[in-house]
Coordinates of C-alpha atoms and ligand atoms in Angstrom, one line a residue:
M4 CA -46.4 7.6 3.6
K5 CA -43.5 5.5 2.5
F6 CA -41.9 5.6 -1.0
S7 CA -39.3 3.2 -2.3
T8 CA -35.9 4.5 -3.4
V9 CA -37.1 3.8 -7.0
A10 CA -40.0 6.2 -6.6
I11 CA -37.6 8.8 -5.2
L12 CA -35.2 8.5 -8.1
L13 CA -38.1 8.6 -10.6
S14 CA -39.5 11.7 -8.9
L15 CA -36.0 13.4 -8.9
A16 CA -35.6 12.5 -12.6
S17 CA -39.1 13.9 -13.5
T18 CA -38.4 17.1 -11.6
S19 CA -35.6 18.1 -13.8
V20 CA -37.8 17.4 -16.8
A21 CA -40.7 19.3 -15.4
Y22 CA -38.5 22.4 -14.4
P23 CA -36.1 22.5 -17.2
F24 CA -34.2 25.4 -15.8
M25 CA -33.4 23.6 -12.6
G26 CA -29.7 23.5 -12.3
T27 CA -29.2 26.2 -14.9
P28 CA -26.7 29.0 -14.0
G29 CA -28.5 32.2 -13.0
A30 CA -31.9 30.5 -12.6
P31 CA -33.9 31.9 -9.7
R32 CA -32.9 29.8 -6.8
H33 CA -36.0 30.4 -4.9
Y34 CA -37.9 28.4 -7.6
Q35 CA -35.5 25.4 -7.3
E36 CA -35.9 25.5 -3.6
W37 CA -39.6 25.7 -3.8
S38 CA -39.9 22.7 -6.1
K39 CA -37.6 20.7 -3.9
E40 CA -39.3 21.5 -0.7
N41 CA -42.7 20.8 -2.3
E42 CA -41.3 17.4 -3.3
K43 CA -40.1 16.6 0.2
R44 CA -43.3 17.7 1.8
Q45 CA -45.1 15.0 0.0
L46 CA -43.1 12.5 2.0
G47 CA -44.9 13.4 5.1
F48 CA -43.7 12.7 8.7
N49 CA -43.7 9.7 10.9
A50 CA -42.7 10.6 14.4
D51 CA -42.2 7.1 15.7
A52 CA -40.0 6.0 12.7
Q53 CA -38.0 9.3 12.4
R54 CA -37.3 10.0 16.2
I55 CA -33.7 9.0 17.1
D56 CA -33.3 7.4 20.4
V57 CA -30.7 9.1 22.7
S58 CA -31.5 7.2 25.9
G59 CA -30.1 4.1 27.5
D60 CA -27.6 2.5 25.4
H61 CA -27.8 5.5 23.1
A62 CA -27.4 8.2 25.8
F63 CA -24.5 10.6 25.1
K64 CA -21.2 9.5 26.4
P65 CA -18.3 11.6 25.3
P66 CA -15.1 9.9 24.2
G67 CA -12.9 8.5 27.1
A68 CA -9.1 8.0 27.0
G69 CA -8.0 6.2 24.0
D70 CA -11.3 6.7 22.1
L71 CA -10.6 8.2 18.6
R72 CA -12.6 11.0 17.2
G73 CA -11.9 13.0 14.0
P74 CA -13.0 15.5 11.3
C75 CA -16.5 14.1 10.8
P76 CA -19.1 15.4 13.3
G77 CA -21.6 12.8 11.9
L78 CA -19.4 9.9 12.7
N79 CA -18.2 11.4 16.0
A80 CA -21.8 11.8 17.2
L81 CA -22.6 8.2 16.2
A82 CA -19.8 7.0 18.2
N83 CA -20.7 9.2 21.2
H84 CA -24.2 7.7 21.2
G85 CA -23.3 4.0 20.9
Y86 CA -24.5 3.7 17.2
L87 CA -20.9 3.1 16.4
P88 CA -18.2 1.5 18.8
S89 CA -17.1 4.3 21.2
S90 CA -13.5 3.3 20.5
G91 CA -13.8 5.0 17.0
E92 CA -12.5 1.9 15.4
I93 CA -15.4 0.6 13.2
S94 CA -16.1 -1.8 10.6
L95 CA -17.1 -1.0 6.9
D96 CA -20.6 -2.4 7.4
Q97 CA -21.2 -0.7 10.8
A98 CA -20.6 2.8 9.3
V99 CA -23.0 2.0 6.4
S100 CA -25.9 0.7 8.7
A101 CA -25.5 3.4 11.5
C102 CA -25.4 6.3 8.9
N103 CA -28.4 4.8 7.3
K104 CA -30.4 4.2 10.4
V105 CA -29.6 7.4 12.3
F106 CA -29.2 10.0 9.5
G107 CA -31.0 8.4 6.5
M108 CA -27.9 8.2 4.3
G109 CA -28.6 6.1 1.2
I110 CA -26.9 2.6 1.4
D111 CA -25.3 3.4 -1.9
L112 CA -23.6 6.6 -0.6
G113 CA -22.8 5.0 2.8
T114 CA -21.2 2.0 1.1
F115 CA -19.1 4.2 -1.3
L116 CA -17.9 6.5 1.5
S117 CA -17.1 3.6 4.0
A118 CA -15.6 1.2 1.4
Y119 CA -13.2 4.0 0.3
A120 CA -12.3 4.7 3.7
T121 CA -11.5 1.0 4.5
V122 CA -9.1 0.8 1.6
I123 CA -7.3 4.2 1.7
L124 CA -7.0 4.8 5.4
G125 CA -8.2 1.7 7.1
N126 CA -7.5 -2.1 7.1
P127 CA -8.8 -3.7 3.9
L128 CA -8.0 -7.2 5.3
S129 CA -10.1 -6.9 8.5
L130 CA -12.5 -4.4 6.7
S131 CA -12.2 -1.9 9.5
W132 CA -11.1 1.8 9.8
S133 CA -10.7 4.6 12.4
I134 CA -12.9 7.6 12.5
G135 CA -10.0 9.5 14.1
G136 CA -6.3 8.8 14.1
Q137 CA -4.2 5.6 14.1
K138 CA -5.4 2.9 16.4
A139 CA -2.7 1.6 18.8
G140 CA -1.9 -2.2 18.8
L141 CA -3.5 -3.1 15.4
N142 CA -2.6 -6.4 13.9
L143 CA -0.5 -5.2 10.9
L144 CA -0.2 -8.6 9.2
G145 CA -0.5 -8.2 5.5
L146 CA -0.1 -4.4 5.7
L147 CA 3.0 -2.4 4.7
S148 CA 2.3 0.6 6.9
P149 CA -0.1 1.4 9.7
P150 CA -3.5 2.7 8.6
Q151 CA -3.6 6.4 9.2
G152 CA -7.4 6.8 10.0
L153 CA -9.8 9.5 8.9
S154 CA -7.7 12.2 10.7
G155 CA -4.5 11.2 8.8
S156 CA -6.1 11.2 5.4
H157 CA -5.3 14.7 4.1
N158 CA -5.7 14.9 0.4
K159 CA -6.7 11.3 0.2
Y160 CA -10.1 11.9 1.8
E161 CA -10.0 14.8 4.2
S162 CA -9.6 18.1 2.3
D163 CA -9.0 21.9 2.5
A164 CA -11.9 24.4 2.7
S165 CA -14.1 22.5 5.0
P166 CA -17.2 24.2 6.5
G167 CA -15.8 23.9 10.0
R168 CA -12.4 22.3 10.2
F169 CA -9.0 23.9 9.8
D170 CA -6.9 23.4 6.6
A171 CA -4.2 20.9 7.7
F172 CA -1.4 23.2 6.7
L173 CA -2.9 26.1 8.8
N174 CA -3.2 23.9 12.0
G175 CA 0.2 22.2 12.3
G176 CA -1.0 19.3 10.1
N177 CA -4.1 18.6 12.1
P178 CA -7.2 19.0 10.0
A179 CA -9.5 17.2 12.5
E180 CA -10.0 20.1 14.9
L181 CA -12.9 22.5 14.5
S182 CA -11.9 26.1 13.8
V183 CA -14.3 28.1 16.1
Q184 CA -13.9 31.1 13.7
N185 CA -15.2 29.0 10.8
F186 CA -18.0 27.9 12.9
E187 CA -18.7 31.5 14.0
N188 CA -18.8 32.5 10.4
L189 CA -21.4 29.8 9.5
Y190 CA -23.4 30.5 12.7
A191 CA -23.6 34.3 11.9
L192 CA -25.3 33.6 8.6
Q193 CA -28.7 33.3 10.4
P194 CA -29.7 36.2 12.7
G195 CA -30.0 35.8 16.5
E196 CA -29.8 32.7 18.5
T197 CA -33.1 30.9 17.7
G198 CA -35.4 30.4 14.8
G199 CA -32.8 30.2 12.0
N200 CA -32.6 27.7 9.3
Y201 CA -29.2 26.6 7.9
D202 CA -30.5 25.2 4.7
L203 CA -28.6 24.5 1.5
G204 CA -28.8 28.1 0.4
V205 CA -27.0 29.2 3.6
L206 CA -24.4 26.4 3.3
I207 CA -23.8 27.5 -0.4
D208 CA -23.1 31.0 0.9
H209 CA -20.8 29.6 3.5
S210 CA -19.0 27.5 0.9
R211 CA -18.1 30.6 -1.1
R212 CA -16.4 32.0 2.0
T213 CA -14.5 28.8 3.0
I214 CA -13.1 28.4 -0.4
Q215 CA -12.0 32.0 -0.8
E216 CA -10.4 32.0 2.6
S217 CA -8.5 28.8 1.9
R218 CA -7.1 30.3 -1.3
A219 CA -6.3 33.6 0.5
N220 CA -4.6 32.1 3.6
N221 CA -3.2 28.6 2.7
P222 CA -0.1 28.6 0.5
Q223 CA -0.5 24.8 0.2
R224 CA -4.2 24.7 -0.7
F225 CA -5.1 21.9 -3.0
S226 CA -8.3 20.6 -4.4
G227 CA -8.0 17.1 -5.8
P228 CA -10.5 15.6 -8.3
F229 CA -12.1 13.6 -5.4
T230 CA -11.3 15.6 -2.3
G231 CA -12.3 18.9 -3.9
P232 CA -15.6 18.7 -6.0
I233 CA -16.8 15.6 -4.2
V234 CA -15.7 15.4 -0.5
S235 CA -15.5 19.2 0.2
S236 CA -18.8 19.8 -1.4
A237 CA -20.4 17.0 0.6
A238 CA -18.9 18.4 3.9
H239 CA -21.2 21.5 3.1
T240 CA -24.3 19.8 1.7
F241 CA -24.2 17.1 4.5
I242 CA -25.0 19.8 7.1
P243 CA -28.6 20.5 6.1
A244 CA -29.1 17.1 4.5
F245 CA -28.3 15.2 7.7
M246 CA -28.5 17.5 10.7
S247 CA -32.0 19.1 10.0
N248 CA -34.8 18.3 12.4
H249 CA -38.2 17.1 10.9
S250 CA -41.7 17.6 12.1
A251 CA -45.2 17.3 10.9
E252 CA -45.3 21.0 10.2
R253 CA -42.0 21.1 8.4
P254 CA -41.6 17.5 6.9
E255 CA -38.9 18.9 4.6
G256 CA -36.8 19.6 7.7
F257 CA -35.1 22.7 9.3
L258 CA -31.8 23.3 11.1
D259 CA -31.9 25.9 13.8
Q260 CA -29.1 27.3 15.9
D261 CA -29.4 24.9 18.9
V262 CA -29.4 21.7 16.7
L263 CA -26.4 22.9 14.7
K264 CA -24.4 23.6 17.8
S265 CA -25.2 20.3 19.4
F266 CA -24.2 18.3 16.3
F267 CA -20.9 20.3 16.1
G268 CA -20.2 19.9 19.8
V269 CA -20.2 23.7 20.6
T270 CA -21.9 25.9 23.1
G271 CA -22.4 29.6 23.5
T272 CA -23.8 32.5 21.5
Q273 CA -22.7 34.6 18.5
G274 CA -19.2 35.9 19.1
N275 CA -18.7 33.7 22.1
I276 CA -18.8 30.1 20.8
Q277 CA -16.9 27.4 22.7
S278 CA -15.9 24.1 21.3
Q279 CA -15.4 20.8 23.2
R280 CA -13.4 18.5 21.1
G281 CA -15.2 15.1 20.3
H282 CA -18.3 16.2 22.0
E283 CA -20.7 16.1 18.9
R284 CA -24.1 15.3 20.2
I285 CA -27.4 14.2 18.8
P286 CA -30.1 16.5 20.4
E287 CA -32.9 15.1 22.4
N288 CA -36.3 15.0 20.5
W289 CA -34.5 15.1 17.1
Y290 CA -36.2 13.6 14.1
R291 CA -34.2 12.4 11.0
R292 CA -34.9 12.6 7.4
P293 CA -38.2 10.8 6.3
I294 CA -38.1 7.2 5.8
G295 CA -37.9 6.7 2.0
D296 CA -36.1 10.0 1.4
E297 CA -32.6 8.6 1.9
Y298 CA -29.8 10.8 0.8
T299 CA -28.5 8.7 -2.1
I300 CA -25.7 9.2 -4.4
P301 CA -28.1 10.8 -7.1
A302 CA -29.6 13.0 -4.4
F303 CA -26.2 14.1 -3.2
T304 CA -25.0 14.8 -7.0
L305 CA -28.0 17.1 -7.5
E306 CA -27.1 19.2 -4.5
A307 CA -23.4 19.2 -5.2
V308 CA -24.2 20.5 -8.8
E309 CA -26.4 23.2 -7.3
L310 CA -23.7 24.2 -5.0
Q311 CA -21.1 24.2 -7.7
L312 CA -23.2 26.2 -10.2
A313 CA -23.6 28.9 -7.6
V314 CA -19.8 28.8 -6.5
P315 CA -17.9 27.7 -9.6
E316 CA -14.5 27.8 -7.6
R317 CA -15.9 24.7 -6.0
V318 CA -15.6 22.6 -9.1
A319 CA -12.0 23.7 -9.9
V320 CA -9.3 21.1 -9.5
G321 CA -5.8 22.6 -8.7
G322 CA -4.2 24.6 -6.0
N323 CA -2.0 27.4 -4.8
L324 CA 1.6 27.3 -6.0
G325 CA 3.3 27.7 -2.5
T326 CA 2.1 31.2 -2.0
V327 CA -1.4 32.5 -1.1
N328 CA -3.7 33.7 -3.7
S329 CA -1.8 31.8 -6.5
F330 CA -4.6 29.4 -7.3
T331 CA -4.0 27.6 -10.6
G332 CA -6.4 25.2 -12.1
V333 CA -5.9 22.0 -13.9
N334 CA -7.4 21.4 -17.3
L335 CA -9.6 18.3 -16.8
A336 CA -9.4 17.3 -20.4
D337 CA -5.5 17.2 -20.2
L338 CA -5.8 15.3 -16.9
T339 CA -8.2 12.6 -18.2
G340 CA -7.2 12.2 -21.8
G341 CA -10.3 14.1 -23.0
V342 CA -12.7 11.9 -21.2
Y343 CA -14.0 14.6 -18.9
N344 CA -13.9 18.4 -19.2
S345 CA -14.7 21.3 -17.2
Q346 CA -17.5 22.5 -19.7
T347 CA -19.6 19.3 -19.2
L348 CA -18.6 18.4 -15.6
L349 CA -21.9 19.7 -14.1
Q350 CA -24.0 17.8 -16.6
G351 CA -25.8 14.5 -16.0
N352 CA -23.8 12.2 -13.8
N353 CA -20.3 13.5 -15.0
L354 CA -19.4 14.9 -11.6
I355 CA -19.8 11.8 -9.6
C356 CA -18.4 9.7 -12.4
F357 CA -15.3 11.9 -12.7
G358 CA -14.7 11.4 -8.9
Y359 CA -15.2 7.7 -9.0
Q360 CA -13.3 7.0 -12.0
T361 CA -10.4 9.0 -10.7
L362 CA -10.3 6.8 -7.6
L363 CA -10.3 3.7 -9.8
T364 CA -7.1 5.2 -11.6
V365 CA -5.1 6.5 -8.6
V366 CA -6.0 4.3 -5.7
P367 CA -4.0 1.2 -7.0
D368 CA -0.9 3.4 -7.0
V369 CA -1.5 4.6 -3.4
L370 CA -2.2 1.0 -2.3
K371 CA 1.3 -0.1 -3.4
G372 CA 2.7 1.6 -0.3
L373 CA -0.1 0.3 2.0
V374 CA -0.9 -3.4 1.5
G375 CA 1.0 -6.5 0.1
D376 CA -2.0 -7.6 -2.0
V377 CA -3.1 -4.6 -4.0
S378 CA -5.7 -6.2 -6.1
S379 CA -7.7 -7.8 -3.3
A380 CA -7.7 -4.5 -1.4
L381 CA -8.8 -2.7 -4.6
N382 CA -11.6 -5.4 -4.9
V383 CA -13.0 -4.2 -1.6
L384 CA -13.9 -0.9 -3.1
T385 CA -14.8 -2.1 -6.6
S386 CA -17.0 -5.1 -5.7
R387 CA -19.0 -3.0 -3.1
V388 CA -19.3 0.2 -5.1
A389 CA -19.5 -0.9 -8.8
P390 CA -23.2 -2.1 -8.5
S391 CA -24.5 1.3 -7.5
F392 CA -22.4 3.1 -10.2
A393 CA -23.6 0.6 -13.0
Q394 CA -26.7 2.8 -13.6
F395 CA -24.5 5.9 -14.4
N396 CA -22.5 4.3 -17.3
C397 CA -19.4 6.3 -16.3
P398 CA -16.9 6.9 -19.1
Q399 CA -13.7 5.2 -18.2
I400 CA -10.4 7.0 -17.8
E401 CA -7.7 5.3 -19.9
Y402 CA -5.0 7.8 -19.7
Y403 CA -4.5 9.9 -16.5
N404 CA -1.8 12.5 -16.4
K405 CA -0.9 12.8 -12.7
D406 CA 2.2 14.9 -13.5
L407 CA 0.0 17.9 -13.9
F408 CA -0.1 17.9 -10.0
N409 CA 3.7 18.2 -9.7
K410 CA 3.6 22.0 -9.5
F411 CA 1.4 22.1 -6.4
P412 CA 3.4 21.7 -3.2
G413 CA 0.3 20.7 -1.2
A414 CA -0.9 18.0 -3.6
G415 CA 0.1 15.0 -1.6
A416 CA -1.4 11.8 -3.1
G417 CA -3.3 14.0 -5.5
L418 CA -6.8 12.4 -4.8
Ligands
HEM517 C1 -19.1 6.5 6.0 C2 -19.6 7.7 6.2 C3 -18.9 8.9 6.3 C4 -17.4 9.2 6.0 C5 -16.5 8.1 5.4 C6 -17.2 10.6 6.2 C7 -16.0 11.2 6.0 C8 -15.7 12.6 6.3 C9 -14.5 13.2 6.0 C10 -13.3 12.6 5.4 C11 -14.7 14.5 6.4 C12 -13.7 15.6 6.2 C13 -14.1 16.4 5.0 C14 -13.2 17.8 4.9 O1 -12.1 17.7 5.1 O2 -13.9 18.7 4.5 C15 -16.1 14.6 6.9 C16 -16.5 15.9 7.2 C17 -17.9 16.1 7.6 N1 -18.8 15.1 7.7 FE1 -18.6 13.1 7.3 N2 -18.4 11.2 6.7 C18 -19.4 10.2 6.9 C19 -20.7 10.4 7.2 C20 -21.2 11.6 7.7 C21 -22.6 11.6 8.2 C22 -23.6 10.6 8.4 C23 -22.6 13.0 8.4 C24 -24.0 13.5 9.1 C25 -24.0 14.6 9.8 C26 -21.5 13.7 8.1 C27 -21.2 15.0 8.2 C28 -20.1 15.7 7.9 C29 -19.9 17.1 8.0 C30 -20.9 18.2 8.4 C31 -18.6 17.4 7.8 C32 -17.8 18.7 7.8 C33 -17.3 19.0 9.2 C34 -16.5 20.4 9.4 O3 -15.9 20.9 8.4 O4 -16.5 20.8 10.5 N3 -20.6 12.8 7.7 N4 -16.7 13.5 6.9
NAG518 C1 -37.8 19.0 16.3 O1 -39.0 19.6 16.0 C2 -40.0 19.3 16.8 C3 -41.3 19.8 16.2 O2 -41.1 21.2 16.1 C4 -39.8 19.8 18.1 O3 -40.8 19.4 19.1 C5 -38.5 19.3 18.7 O4 -38.1 19.9 20.0 C6 -37.3 19.6 17.7 N1 -36.2 19.0 18.1 C7 -35.0 19.7 18.4 C8 -33.9 19.0 18.7 O5 -34.9 20.9 18.3

């Protein structure tokens, strides 16, 4: 069975009407899970269309000398299987189409993520970026400084309290490396070595731990308006959303121990996990999300809100004050001139609107240090992303008080 994106959006919209307590704090989660799974089951399963080829040109080939890999296991795996260039230096459009084809990421979400990467950590003139660190020998014509790549994007894109990766400050400034301890903590949330299912509920539990540990261990912990509620939440929801295997019996997908380990490039058993950097691998006989059930911006927003209702610390913008356990929040109404506030952030499209509108406000300033022509670089983001945001009618931020971040030593660009 094949549904258009419109049908999916309509069915998502009607779900929240039919089940008015969906997304209400304290609502029984099993009911929400049930309605969502039921909805996904209706999509059915098509083995030929959902099976991902890992043979021939797409056979696993770990990175060689000079190949760049970074904090994102999804992008690393795509590069290890020839769905992205193995160099790790990729184009804006290559990322969008590879994420869509292999993982079922919506074109809207892929375009948003990749266009933002291009302008903030890549080369907006050649429309390319690195999934790892800086690429050697780039043509820097028109740029004021070398693009830092995804690994060098701390607090512009990459953020603290990831499901697997270290906080930058706690790992000598390197946030791209997997913390085996973090992975062990996640892995142990399902019993035994087989037959588990790391679904959204499990990742919500894990996200409660990752944020508490970041606050308790990292004096420089910071959660920006985009990197915190959006990116760091996505890093958790993406695990079940994209890594799950699908079958005729379980068209809604399931993510067991072996598949999780393969996508994270680790081997071993509980208490004995070993990580091989850059070896993220798509398993043999793995089936992606159903065609027509792409993980779009609205689908992501629903799951991010579900996560944040369960773990309210995940919505909070702010940081530690240079000592551990000193987390201080920023009042979002003060930050945005009253356009957004914490009370209504999880309603409607406010969450994703707040993230996007913050980017539009802050990115031009950041670009002044990166490119000669700020407005054409900014246009790479706005021209590509504005069409998918038009439907949300996001309230615009006119006044943005970035000074509120001055007291946080780890704020960086404050994104
Ligand atoms: C253009 C597309 C993408 C971009 C720009 C992107 C970017 C990023 C960034 C910046 C991070 C670090 C987040 C953090 O610090 O917590 C990250 C982490 C992550 N990404 Fe991606 N990503 C993309 C696509 C994907 C896809 C297709 C998957 C599918 C599996 C994925 C799965 C993940 C996961 C699971 C993490 C957390 C890793 C960990 O903490 O160990 N991403 N990504
Ligand atoms: C995915 O599920 C199918 C059906 O249960 C199974 O045959 C296949 O081996 C699974 N793939 C992986 C990588 O576990």
